[in-house]
PDB file of C-alpha atoms in Angstrom:
ATOM      1  CA  GLU E   1     -43.885 -24.277 -51.048  1.00 63.00           C
ATOM      2  CA  ALA E   2     -40.518 -25.995 -50.906  1.00 68.00           C
ATOM      3  CA  ASP E   3     -40.715 -29.217 -48.969  1.00 92.00           C
ATOM      4  CA  ILE E   4     -39.617 -32.835 -48.669  1.00 95.00           C
ATOM      5  CA  TYR E   5     -42.111 -35.640 -49.215  1.00 96.00           C
ATOM      6  CA  GLN E   6     -42.158 -39.312 -48.376  1.00 97.00           C
ATOM      7  CA  THR E   7     -44.586 -41.963 -49.546  1.00 97.00           C
ATOM      8  CA  PRO E   8     -46.123 -44.100 -48.330  1.00 97.00           C
ATOM      9  CA  ARG E   9     -46.442 -42.837 -44.753  1.00 96.00           C
ATOM     10  CA  TYR E  10     -47.327 -46.303 -43.493  1.00 96.00           C
ATOM     11  CA  LEU E  11     -46.701 -49.683 -45.115  1.00 97.00           C
ATOM     12  CA  VAL E  12     -47.497 -53.190 -43.905  1.00 97.00           C
ATOM     13  CA  ILE E  13     -46.221 -56.016 -46.104  1.00 96.00           C
ATOM     14  CA  GLY E  14     -45.358 -59.676 -45.966  1.00 96.00           C
ATOM     15  CA  THR E  15     -41.911 -61.230 -45.821  1.00 97.00           C
ATOM     16  CA  GLY E  16     -40.113 -61.552 -49.132  1.00 96.00           C
ATOM     17  CA  LYS E  17     -41.834 -58.683 -50.895  1.00 96.00           C
ATOM     18  CA  LYS E  18     -39.887 -56.064 -52.803  1.00 96.00           C
ATOM     19  CA  ILE E  19     -40.632 -52.511 -51.722  1.00 96.00           C
ATOM     20  CA  THR E  20     -39.567 -49.014 -52.676  1.00 97.00           C
ATOM     21  CA  LEU E  21     -39.860 -46.087 -50.322  1.00 97.00           C
ATOM     22  CA  GLU E  22     -40.158 -42.794 -52.145  1.00 98.00           C
ATOM     23  CA  CYS E  23     -38.520 -39.506 -51.179  1.00 98.00           C
ATOM     24  CA  SER E  24     -38.754 -36.276 -53.140  1.00 97.00           C
ATOM     25  CA  GLN E  25     -37.737 -32.722 -52.321  1.00 96.00           C
ATOM     26  CA  THR E  26     -38.589 -29.473 -54.025  1.00 94.00           C
ATOM     27  CA  MET E  27     -35.898 -27.402 -52.310  1.00 91.00           C
ATOM     28  CA  GLY E  28     -33.258 -27.945 -54.976  1.00 90.00           C
ATOM     29  CA  HIS E  29     -30.891 -29.494 -52.442  1.00 92.00           C
ATOM     30  CA  ASP E  30     -27.895 -31.454 -53.674  1.00 91.00           C
ATOM     31  CA  LYS E  31     -27.441 -33.680 -50.631  1.00 92.00           C
ATOM     32  CA  MET E  32     -29.967 -36.305 -49.568  1.00 95.00           C
ATOM     33  CA  TYR E  33     -29.981 -38.868 -46.778  1.00 95.00           C
ATOM     34  CA  TRP E  34     -31.828 -41.921 -45.491  1.00 96.00           C
ATOM     35  CA  TYR E  35     -31.991 -42.673 -41.772  1.00 95.00           C
ATOM     36  CA  GLN E  36     -33.447 -45.658 -39.954  1.00 95.00           C
ATOM     37  CA  GLN E  37     -35.064 -45.051 -36.575  1.00 93.00           C
ATOM     38  CA  ASP E  38     -36.827 -47.430 -34.227  1.00 89.00           C
ATOM     39  CA  PRO E  39     -39.716 -45.573 -32.535  1.00 81.00           C
ATOM     40  CA  GLY E  40     -38.456 -43.048 -30.034  1.00 82.00           C
ATOM     41  CA  MET E  41     -34.876 -44.126 -30.496  1.00 87.00           C
ATOM     42  CA  GLU E  42     -31.749 -42.647 -32.061  1.00 88.00           C
ATOM     43  CA  LEU E  43     -31.232 -42.147 -35.774  1.00 91.00           C
ATOM     44  CA  HIS E  44     -28.895 -44.293 -37.855  1.00 92.00           C
ATOM     45  CA  LEU E  45     -27.608 -43.062 -41.216  1.00 93.00           C
ATOM     46  CA  ILE E  46     -27.982 -45.844 -43.800  1.00 94.00           C
ATOM     47  CA  HIS E  47     -27.430 -44.050 -47.145  1.00 95.00           C
ATOM     48  CA  TYR E  48     -26.513 -40.619 -48.470  1.00 94.00           C
ATOM     49  CA  SER E  49     -25.942 -38.855 -51.745  1.00 94.00           C
ATOM     50  CA  TYR E  50     -24.052 -35.701 -52.659  1.00 91.00           C
ATOM     51  CA  GLY E  51     -25.754 -35.319 -56.010  1.00 92.00           C
ATOM     52  CA  VAL E  52     -26.955 -37.081 -59.135  1.00 95.00           C
ATOM     53  CA  ASN E  53     -25.294 -40.480 -59.654  1.00 95.00           C
ATOM     54  CA  SER E  54     -23.644 -40.253 -56.222  1.00 93.00           C
ATOM     55  CA  THR E  55     -24.610 -42.740 -53.499  1.00 95.00           C
ATOM     56  CA  GLU E  56     -22.752 -43.852 -50.388  1.00 92.00           C
ATOM     57  CA  LYS E  57     -23.454 -46.274 -47.567  1.00 91.00           C
ATOM     58  CA  GLY E  58     -23.917 -44.795 -44.142  1.00 89.00           C
ATOM     59  CA  ASP E  59     -22.806 -45.838 -40.687  1.00 82.00           C
ATOM     60  CA  LEU E  60     -25.383 -48.583 -40.191  1.00 82.00           C
ATOM     61  CA  SER E  61     -25.192 -51.574 -42.472  1.00 78.00           C
ATOM     62  CA  SER E  62     -28.402 -51.968 -44.403  1.00 82.00           C
ATOM     63  CA  GLU E  63     -29.677 -54.471 -46.949  1.00 89.00           C
ATOM     64  CA  SER E  64     -31.456 -51.677 -48.755  1.00 93.00           C
ATOM     65  CA  THR E  65     -30.212 -49.912 -51.889  1.00 94.00           C
ATOM     66  CA  VAL E  66     -30.706 -46.372 -53.185  1.00 96.00           C
ATOM     67  CA  SER E  67     -30.464 -44.516 -56.455  1.00 96.00           C
ATOM     68  CA  ARG E  68     -30.110 -40.856 -57.408  1.00 97.00           C
ATOM     69  CA  ILE E  69     -31.009 -40.330 -61.032  1.00 96.00           C
ATOM     70  CA  ARG E  70     -32.657 -36.955 -60.506  1.00 96.00           C
ATOM     71  CA  THR E  71     -31.693 -34.261 -58.018  1.00 95.00           C
ATOM     72  CA  GLU E  72     -35.109 -34.178 -56.412  1.00 96.00           C
ATOM     73  CA  HIS E  73     -35.671 -37.939 -56.081  1.00 97.00           C
ATOM     74  CA  PHE E  74     -33.914 -40.430 -53.769  1.00 98.00           C
ATOM     75  CA  PRO E  75     -35.817 -43.733 -53.516  1.00 98.00           C
ATOM     76  CA  LEU E  76     -34.848 -46.566 -51.186  1.00 97.00           C
ATOM     77  CA  THR E  77     -35.462 -50.189 -52.205  1.00 96.00           C
ATOM     78  CA  LEU E  78     -35.609 -53.435 -50.252  1.00 94.00           C
ATOM     79  CA  GLU E  79     -35.417 -56.414 -52.614  1.00 94.00           C
ATOM     80  CA  SER E  80     -36.778 -58.898 -50.090  1.00 94.00           C
ATOM     81  CA  ALA E  81     -38.309 -57.493 -46.945  1.00 94.00           C
ATOM     82  CA  ARG E  82     -37.885 -59.279 -43.610  1.00 95.00           C
ATOM     83  CA  PRO E  83     -39.344 -58.651 -40.137  1.00 96.00           C
ATOM     84  CA  SER E  84     -35.957 -57.242 -39.058  1.00 93.00           C
ATOM     85  CA  HIS E  85     -36.568 -54.374 -41.523  1.00 94.00           C
ATOM     86  CA  THR E  86     -39.520 -53.189 -39.469  1.00 96.00           C
ATOM     87  CA  SER E  87     -38.682 -49.615 -38.524  1.00 95.00           C
ATOM     88  CA  GLN E  88     -39.252 -45.979 -39.384  1.00 95.00           C
ATOM     89  CA  TYR E  89     -37.343 -44.622 -42.375  1.00 96.00           C
ATOM     90  CA  LEU E  90     -36.614 -40.911 -42.531  1.00 96.00           C
ATOM     91  CA  CYS E  91     -35.438 -39.037 -45.595  1.00 97.00           C
ATOM     92  CA  ALA E  92     -33.619 -35.709 -45.354  1.00 96.00           C
ATOM     93  CA  SER E  93     -31.955 -33.197 -47.634  1.00 95.00           C
ATOM     94  CA  SER E  94     -29.481 -30.350 -47.237  1.00 92.00           C
ATOM     95  CA  ASP E  95     -27.744 -27.739 -49.320  1.00 80.00           C
ATOM     96  CA  PHE E  96     -24.123 -26.719 -49.572  1.00 70.00           C
ATOM     97  CA  ASP E  97     -24.839 -23.552 -47.605  1.00 69.00           C
ATOM     98  CA  GLY E  98     -21.976 -23.866 -45.168  1.00 71.00           C
ATOM     99  CA  ALA E  99     -24.165 -25.040 -42.334  1.00 79.00           C
ATOM    100  CA  ASP E 100     -25.463 -28.051 -44.244  1.00 83.00           C
ATOM    101  CA  THR E 101     -28.721 -27.899 -42.291  1.00 90.00           C
ATOM    102  CA  GLN E 102     -30.737 -31.060 -42.865  1.00 93.00           C
ATOM    103  CA  TYR E 103     -34.498 -30.916 -43.390  1.00 94.00           C
ATOM    104  CA  PHE E 104     -36.544 -34.043 -42.853  1.00 95.00           C
ATOM    105  CA  GLY E 105     -39.557 -35.611 -44.465  1.00 96.00           C
ATOM    106  CA  PRO E 106     -42.436 -37.008 -42.379  1.00 95.00           C
ATOM    107  CA  GLY E 107     -41.084 -40.565 -42.482  1.00 95.00           C
ATOM    108  CA  THR E 108     -42.356 -43.978 -43.579  1.00 96.00           C
ATOM    109  CA  ARG E 109     -43.345 -46.464 -40.902  1.00 95.00           C
ATOM    110  CA  LEU E 110     -42.619 -49.931 -42.316  1.00 96.00           C
ATOM    111  CA  THR E 111     -43.950 -53.134 -40.772  1.00 97.00           C
ATOM    112  CA  VAL E 112     -42.903 -56.476 -42.239  1.00 97.00           C
ATOM    113  CA  LEU E 113     -44.978 -59.422 -41.108  1.00 96.00           C
TER     114      LEU E 113
ATOM    115  CA  ALA Z   1     -13.873 -38.266 -34.063  1.00 77.00           C
ATOM    116  CA  GLN Z   2     -17.122 -36.401 -33.642  1.00 83.00           C
ATOM    117  CA  SER Z   3     -19.571 -37.310 -30.898  1.00 90.00           C
ATOM    118  CA  VAL Z   4     -22.558 -35.821 -29.125  1.00 94.00           C
ATOM    119  CA  ALA Z   5     -24.116 -36.764 -25.802  1.00 96.00           C
ATOM    120  CA  GLN Z   6     -27.526 -36.082 -24.345  1.00 97.00           C
ATOM    121  CA  PRO Z   7     -27.108 -37.171 -20.733  1.00 96.00           C
ATOM    122  CA  GLU Z   8     -30.819 -37.274 -19.842  1.00 96.00           C
ATOM    123  CA  ASP Z   9     -33.202 -39.807 -21.351  1.00 95.00           C
ATOM    124  CA  GLN Z  10     -36.163 -37.823 -20.073  1.00 97.00           C
ATOM    125  CA  VAL Z  11     -36.786 -34.363 -18.665  1.00 98.00           C
ATOM    126  CA  ASN Z  12     -39.939 -33.586 -16.725  1.00 98.00           C
ATOM    127  CA  VAL Z  13     -41.098 -30.022 -16.165  1.00 98.00           C
ATOM    128  CA  ALA Z  14     -44.291 -28.310 -15.084  1.00 98.00           C
ATOM    129  CA  GLU Z  15     -46.084 -26.080 -17.532  1.00 98.00           C
ATOM    130  CA  GLY Z  16     -44.967 -22.484 -17.168  1.00 97.00           C
ATOM    131  CA  ASN Z  17     -41.600 -23.391 -15.683  1.00 98.00           C
ATOM    132  CA  PRO Z  18     -38.324 -22.927 -17.552  1.00 98.00           C
ATOM    133  CA  LEU Z  19     -36.901 -25.975 -19.273  1.00 97.00           C
ATOM    134  CA  THR Z  20     -33.384 -27.082 -20.175  1.00 98.00           C
ATOM    135  CA  VAL Z  21     -32.390 -30.031 -22.336  1.00 98.00           C
ATOM    136  CA  LYS Z  22     -28.688 -30.763 -22.134  1.00 98.00           C
ATOM    137  CA  CYS Z  23     -26.218 -31.516 -24.906  1.00 98.00           C
ATOM    138  CA  THR Z  24     -22.444 -31.865 -24.918  1.00 97.00           C
ATOM    139  CA  TYR Z  25     -20.278 -32.489 -27.948  1.00 96.00           C
ATOM    140  CA  SER Z  26     -16.792 -33.399 -29.092  1.00 93.00           C
ATOM    141  CA  VAL Z  27     -15.228 -32.361 -32.390  1.00 89.00           C
ATOM    142  CA  SER Z  28     -11.672 -31.681 -33.489  1.00 86.00           C
ATOM    143  CA  GLY Z  29     -12.345 -28.349 -35.149  1.00 85.00           C
ATOM    144  CA  ASN Z  30     -15.113 -25.781 -35.119  1.00 87.00           C
ATOM    145  CA  PRO Z  31     -18.511 -27.265 -34.293  1.00 90.00           C
ATOM    146  CA  TYR Z  32     -21.741 -26.717 -36.164  1.00 92.00           C
ATOM    147  CA  LEU Z  33     -24.507 -27.496 -33.663  1.00 95.00           C
ATOM    148  CA  PHE Z  34     -28.198 -28.176 -34.223  1.00 96.00           C
ATOM    149  CA  TRP Z  35     -31.367 -28.933 -32.299  1.00 97.00           C
ATOM    150  CA  TYR Z  36     -34.282 -30.846 -33.775  1.00 97.00           C
ATOM    151  CA  VAL Z  37     -37.669 -31.809 -32.333  1.00 97.00           C
ATOM    152  CA  GLN Z  38     -39.704 -34.908 -33.211  1.00 95.00           C
ATOM    153  CA  TYR Z  39     -43.386 -35.339 -32.505  1.00 92.00           C
ATOM    154  CA  PRO Z  40     -44.957 -38.847 -32.548  1.00 87.00           C
ATOM    155  CA  ASN Z  41     -45.081 -40.471 -35.989  1.00 82.00           C
ATOM    156  CA  ARG Z  42     -43.371 -37.486 -37.621  1.00 86.00           C
ATOM    157  CA  GLY Z  43     -39.998 -36.612 -39.022  1.00 90.00           C
ATOM    158  CA  LEU Z  44     -37.482 -34.350 -37.314  1.00 94.00           C
ATOM    159  CA  GLN Z  45     -38.208 -30.642 -37.354  1.00 95.00           C
ATOM    160  CA  PHE Z  46     -35.320 -28.152 -37.355  1.00 94.00           C
ATOM    161  CA  LEU Z  47     -35.371 -25.784 -34.346  1.00 96.00           C
ATOM    162  CA  LEU Z  48     -32.108 -23.839 -34.407  1.00 96.00           C
ATOM    163  CA  LYS Z  49     -28.402 -23.966 -35.157  1.00 94.00           C
ATOM    164  CA  TYR Z  50     -25.105 -22.452 -34.099  1.00 94.00           C
ATOM    165  CA  ILE Z  51     -22.423 -21.845 -36.700  1.00 91.00           C
ATOM    166  CA  THR Z  52     -20.525 -18.832 -35.443  1.00 88.00           C
ATOM    167  CA  GLY Z  53     -21.124 -15.489 -33.761  1.00 89.00           C
ATOM    168  CA  ASP Z  54     -23.354 -14.807 -30.783  1.00 91.00           C
ATOM    169  CA  ASN Z  55     -23.300 -17.688 -28.289  1.00 93.00           C
ATOM    170  CA  LEU Z  56     -27.044 -17.372 -27.653  1.00 96.00           C
ATOM    171  CA  VAL Z  57     -29.054 -18.642 -30.585  1.00 96.00           C
ATOM    172  CA  LYS Z  58     -32.792 -18.083 -30.893  1.00 96.00           C
ATOM    173  CA  GLY Z  59     -34.968 -20.501 -32.792  1.00 95.00           C
ATOM    174  CA  SER Z  60     -38.523 -21.559 -33.471  1.00 92.00           C
ATOM    175  CA  TYR Z  61     -41.376 -21.696 -30.944  1.00 93.00           C
ATOM    176  CA  GLY Z  62     -39.546 -19.616 -28.325  1.00 96.00           C
ATOM    177  CA  PHE Z  63     -36.624 -22.006 -27.960  1.00 97.00           C
ATOM    178  CA  GLU Z  64     -33.049 -20.843 -27.608  1.00 98.00           C
ATOM    179  CA  ALA Z  65     -29.698 -22.507 -27.069  1.00 98.00           C
ATOM    180  CA  GLU Z  66     -26.444 -21.355 -25.581  1.00 96.00           C
ATOM    181  CA  PHE Z  67     -23.118 -22.356 -27.060  1.00 96.00           C
ATOM    182  CA  ASN Z  68     -20.411 -22.762 -24.407  1.00 96.00           C
ATOM    183  CA  LYS Z  69     -17.053 -23.513 -25.954  1.00 94.00           C
ATOM    184  CA  SER Z  70     -15.186 -24.118 -22.691  1.00 95.00           C
ATOM    185  CA  GLN Z  71     -17.754 -26.642 -21.496  1.00 96.00           C
ATOM    186  CA  THR Z  72     -18.358 -28.004 -25.028  1.00 96.00           C
ATOM    187  CA  SER Z  73     -22.077 -27.705 -24.432  1.00 97.00           C
ATOM    188  CA  PHE Z  74     -25.101 -26.538 -26.395  1.00 98.00           C
ATOM    189  CA  HIS Z  75     -28.078 -26.731 -24.027  1.00 98.00           C
ATOM    190  CA  LEU Z  76     -31.589 -26.063 -25.313  1.00 98.00           C
ATOM    191  CA  LYS Z  77     -33.719 -23.725 -23.215  1.00 98.00           C
ATOM    192  CA  LYS Z  78     -37.150 -22.170 -23.052  1.00 98.00           C
ATOM    193  CA  PRO Z  79     -38.262 -19.643 -20.420  1.00 97.00           C
ATOM    194  CA  SER Z  80     -41.789 -21.017 -20.027  1.00 97.00           C
ATOM    195  CA  ALA Z  81     -42.700 -24.574 -21.054  1.00 98.00           C
ATOM    196  CA  LEU Z  82     -45.964 -25.523 -22.753  1.00 97.00           C
ATOM    197  CA  VAL Z  83     -47.678 -28.914 -22.676  1.00 97.00           C
ATOM    198  CA  SER Z  84     -47.405 -28.868 -26.476  1.00 95.00           C
ATOM    199  CA  ASP Z  85     -43.596 -28.805 -26.157  1.00 97.00           C
ATOM    200  CA  SER Z  86     -43.726 -32.446 -25.047  1.00 97.00           C
ATOM    201  CA  ALA Z  87     -41.740 -34.330 -27.677  1.00 97.00           C
ATOM    202  CA  LEU Z  88     -38.411 -35.993 -28.419  1.00 97.00           C
ATOM    203  CA  TYR Z  89     -35.479 -33.594 -28.822  1.00 98.00           C
ATOM    204  CA  PHE Z  90     -32.270 -34.373 -30.693  1.00 97.00           C
ATOM    205  CA  CYS Z  91     -28.981 -32.504 -30.530  1.00 97.00           C
ATOM    206  CA  ALA Z  92     -26.612 -32.906 -33.490  1.00 95.00           C
ATOM    207  CA  VAL Z  93     -23.067 -31.820 -34.282  1.00 93.00           C
ATOM    208  CA  ARG Z  94     -20.971 -31.568 -37.406  1.00 88.00           C
ATOM    209  CA  GLU Z  95     -17.396 -30.496 -37.695  1.00 78.00           C
ATOM    210  CA  GLY Z  96     -17.324 -27.400 -39.863  1.00 70.00           C
ATOM    211  CA  GLY Z  97     -15.941 -27.609 -43.368  1.00 66.00           C
ATOM    212  CA  GLY Z  98     -15.535 -30.442 -45.786  1.00 62.00           C
ATOM    213  CA  TYR Z  99     -17.963 -33.306 -46.089  1.00 67.00           C
ATOM    214  CA  ASN Z 100     -18.247 -34.222 -42.408  1.00 72.00           C
ATOM    215  CA  LYS Z 101     -21.454 -36.020 -41.517  1.00 82.00           C
ATOM    216  CA  LEU Z 102     -24.024 -34.871 -39.012  1.00 88.00           C
ATOM    217  CA  ILE Z 103     -23.891 -36.883 -35.772  1.00 90.00           C
ATOM    218  CA  PHE Z 104     -27.086 -37.114 -33.719  1.00 93.00           C
ATOM    219  CA  GLY Z 105     -27.440 -37.651 -29.999  1.00 94.00           C
ATOM    220  CA  ALA Z 106     -29.648 -40.424 -28.658  1.00 94.00           C
ATOM    221  CA  GLY Z 107     -32.481 -38.008 -27.945  1.00 96.00           C
ATOM    222  CA  THR Z 108     -34.153 -36.634 -24.807  1.00 97.00           C
ATOM    223  CA  ARG Z 109     -37.838 -37.017 -24.170  1.00 97.00           C
ATOM    224  CA  LEU Z 110     -39.382 -33.849 -22.765  1.00 98.00           C
ATOM    225  CA  ALA Z 111     -42.589 -34.234 -20.775  1.00 98.00           C
ATOM    226  CA  VAL Z 112     -44.384 -31.046 -19.775  1.00 98.00           C
ATOM    227  CA  HIS Z 113     -47.084 -31.616 -17.164  1.00 96.00           C
ATOM    228  CA  PRO Z 114     -50.111 -29.334 -16.750  1.00 94.00           C
TER     229      PRO Z 114
END
């Protein structure tokens, strides 16, 4: 079944650690996105990609970085986590189908102590 | 510039009653409009979209939305609410064509009481 996956679902780490949040989709979508969302609050686009080797920064400034080496994989990395990075991170993908409907993964809840 | 507004932070409705979650938008050209639902500790789940055609769009779980061009609105509706509909609902808009980004509203929390 075509889907979008995120791992880990929950992560608690200490300040200064390097972390990578994984996102993979099996829908063959070209476009992928990362959003940051505080619980129950609005979404903020932090990164997006239109295809392999394409990455762009979103509307909200973020200290994270992304890469897109394979179509199905769009990992997000924080080189040195801080408590201000505590949030929920949502990955999404869409296709060039005219509507550009985005489909979301289950999210990663990150807590930095 | 594109924008979307959800004027109500929270909507309360009794189970079995009809529900409406409001959304208004602003785009320069033709709007592509979406509704998503988010349950606690989950990602957003696509409910329905309007691209063109019939102004009344039917989606998942008995939800529907009506596109009103003159009022620039895209309200989400359901004839009979269920307690399990309680969740956070997001409206989103994108200007059709090109590489325009999807803009999300701030979200409306729907509480359905037994």
